[in-house]
Amino acid sequence: MEQKQHIHCLVDTCHYWGEGNRCQAREIMVTSDSFGASQPDEVDARQAKTLDPTPADSCMETCCKTFVSKKGYTKVDGVRRMS
Ligand code: SF4
């Protein structure tokens, strides 16, 4: 299957990370750090359309909410890998 999105990510400890520093998640959700830290893993890309925007003033104040550690992987966010 052709990869439709091109998200480059250097976080190789994430379950969705792939060779060439390419994210292999079908969808991701980026939020402000404060929102990401306050929400459970279940809140992720599948709910993105229904959530309010979470402003940030710099890249240091944002995070990938879809990150899941390779070590502690649990399938709770509803996100799937490309392959
Ligand atoms: S889900 Fe987020 S942290 Fe994980 S590989 Fe994709 S962009 Fe990187």
mmCIF file of C-alpha atoms and ligand atoms in Angstrom:
data_model
loop_
_atom_site.group_PDB
_atom_site.id
_atom_site.type_symbol
_atom_site.label_atom_id
_atom_site.label_comp_id
_atom_site.label_asym_id
_atom_site.label_seq_id
_atom_site.Cartn_x
_atom_site.Cartn_y
_atom_site.Cartn_z
ATOM 1 C CA MET A 1 0.000 0.000 0.000
ATOM 2 C CA GLU A 2 1.322 3.435 -0.909
ATOM 3 C CA GLN A 3 1.993 5.677 2.058
ATOM 4 C CA LYS A 4 -0.228 8.728 1.728
ATOM 5 C CA GLN A 5 1.259 10.825 4.504
ATOM 6 C CA HIS A 6 4.892 11.694 5.096
ATOM 7 C CA ILE A 7 5.519 12.385 8.724
ATOM 8 C CA HIS A 8 9.209 12.407 9.528
ATOM 9 C CA CYS A 9 9.923 11.477 13.121
ATOM 10 C CA LEU A 10 13.139 10.791 14.990
ATOM 11 C CA VAL A 11 11.521 9.179 18.033
ATOM 12 C CA ASP A 12 12.586 5.600 17.374
ATOM 13 C CA THR A 13 11.296 4.328 20.702
ATOM 14 C CA CYS A 14 7.718 4.794 19.467
ATOM 15 C CA HIS A 15 5.651 1.790 18.342
ATOM 16 C CA TYR A 16 4.754 3.644 15.124
ATOM 17 C CA TRP A 17 8.296 4.635 14.149
ATOM 18 C CA GLY A 18 9.694 3.093 10.952
ATOM 19 C CA GLU A 19 12.912 2.852 8.938
ATOM 20 C CA GLY A 20 14.111 6.088 7.423
ATOM 21 C CA ASN A 21 12.626 8.018 10.334
ATOM 22 C CA ARG A 22 9.124 7.731 8.898
ATOM 23 C CA CYS A 23 6.044 7.555 11.079
ATOM 24 C CA GLN A 24 3.991 4.489 10.138
ATOM 25 C CA ALA A 25 0.794 5.474 11.930
ATOM 26 C CA ARG A 26 -2.254 5.895 9.688
ATOM 27 C CA GLU A 27 -3.037 9.087 11.575
ATOM 28 C CA ILE A 28 -1.520 11.035 14.448
ATOM 29 C CA MET A 29 -2.663 13.838 16.709
ATOM 30 C CA VAL A 30 -0.378 16.683 17.781
ATOM 31 C CA THR A 31 -1.485 18.747 20.769
ATOM 32 C CA SER A 32 -0.111 21.231 23.270
ATOM 33 C CA ASP A 33 2.032 19.630 25.949
ATOM 34 C CA SER A 34 -0.419 20.581 28.665
ATOM 35 C CA PHE A 35 -3.359 18.932 26.899
ATOM 36 C CA GLY A 36 -1.344 15.840 26.084
ATOM 37 C CA ALA A 37 -0.225 15.473 29.678
ATOM 38 C CA SER A 38 -3.740 15.860 31.045
ATOM 39 C CA GLN A 39 -5.506 13.297 28.863
ATOM 40 C CA PRO A 40 -5.457 9.476 28.980
ATOM 41 C CA ASP A 41 -4.018 7.394 26.132
ATOM 42 C CA GLU A 42 -7.548 6.719 24.850
ATOM 43 C CA VAL A 43 -7.823 10.351 23.714
ATOM 44 C CA ASP A 44 -6.078 10.366 20.352
ATOM 45 C CA ALA A 45 -6.457 10.898 16.619
ATOM 46 C CA ARG A 46 -9.830 9.151 16.413
ATOM 47 C CA GLN A 47 -11.388 11.924 18.519
ATOM 48 C CA ALA A 48 -9.493 14.817 16.867
ATOM 49 C CA LYS A 49 -12.511 16.193 14.965
ATOM 50 C CA THR A 50 -14.492 16.648 18.154
ATOM 51 C CA LEU A 51 -11.775 18.267 20.294
ATOM 52 C CA ASP A 52 -11.117 21.972 20.795
ATOM 53 C CA PRO A 53 -7.817 23.400 19.482
ATOM 54 C CA THR A 54 -4.948 23.557 21.995
ATOM 55 C CA PRO A 55 -2.781 26.632 21.257
ATOM 56 C CA ALA A 56 0.994 26.681 21.779
ATOM 57 C CA ASP A 57 3.630 29.391 21.364
ATOM 58 C CA SER A 58 6.618 27.270 20.356
ATOM 59 C CA CYS A 59 7.495 23.787 19.164
ATOM 60 C CA MET A 60 8.688 22.976 22.684
ATOM 61 C CA GLU A 61 5.095 23.304 23.850
ATOM 62 C CA THR A 62 3.723 20.662 21.475
ATOM 63 C CA CYS A 63 3.756 16.883 21.551
ATOM 64 C CA CYS A 64 2.703 13.880 19.526
ATOM 65 C CA LYS A 65 -0.247 12.483 21.486
ATOM 66 C CA THR A 66 -0.127 9.318 19.377
ATOM 67 C CA PHE A 67 3.283 8.249 20.739
ATOM 68 C CA VAL A 68 3.202 4.784 22.290
ATOM 69 C CA SER A 69 6.350 3.268 23.744
ATOM 70 C CA LYS A 70 7.585 0.108 22.026
ATOM 71 C CA LYS A 71 8.189 -1.327 25.493
ATOM 72 C CA GLY A 72 4.819 -0.691 27.044
ATOM 73 C CA TYR A 73 2.594 -1.010 23.981
ATOM 74 C CA THR A 74 -1.107 -1.220 24.690
ATOM 75 C CA LYS A 75 -3.717 -0.855 21.956
ATOM 76 C CA VAL A 76 -5.978 1.734 23.507
ATOM 77 C CA ASP A 77 -5.865 4.714 21.135
ATOM 78 C CA GLY A 78 -7.543 3.141 18.088
ATOM 79 C CA VAL A 79 -4.659 4.153 15.799
ATOM 80 C CA ARG A 80 -3.293 1.560 13.357
ATOM 81 C CA ARG A 81 0.021 1.193 11.573
ATOM 82 C CA MET A 82 0.274 1.572 7.798
ATOM 83 C CA SER A 83 1.428 -2.024 7.387
HETATM 84 S S1 SF4 B 1 3.226 8.386 16.413
HETATM 85 FE FE1 SF4 B 1 4.225 10.342 16.814
HETATM 86 S S2 SF4 B 1 6.045 9.823 18.054
HETATM 87 FE FE2 SF4 B 1 5.305 7.949 17.088
HETATM 88 S S3 SF4 B 1 6.499 7.736 15.203
HETATM 89 FE FE3 SF4 B 1 4.582 8.799 14.689
HETATM 90 S S4 SF4 B 1 5.049 10.986 14.823
HETATM 91 FE FE4 SF4 B 1 6.674 9.852 15.903
#
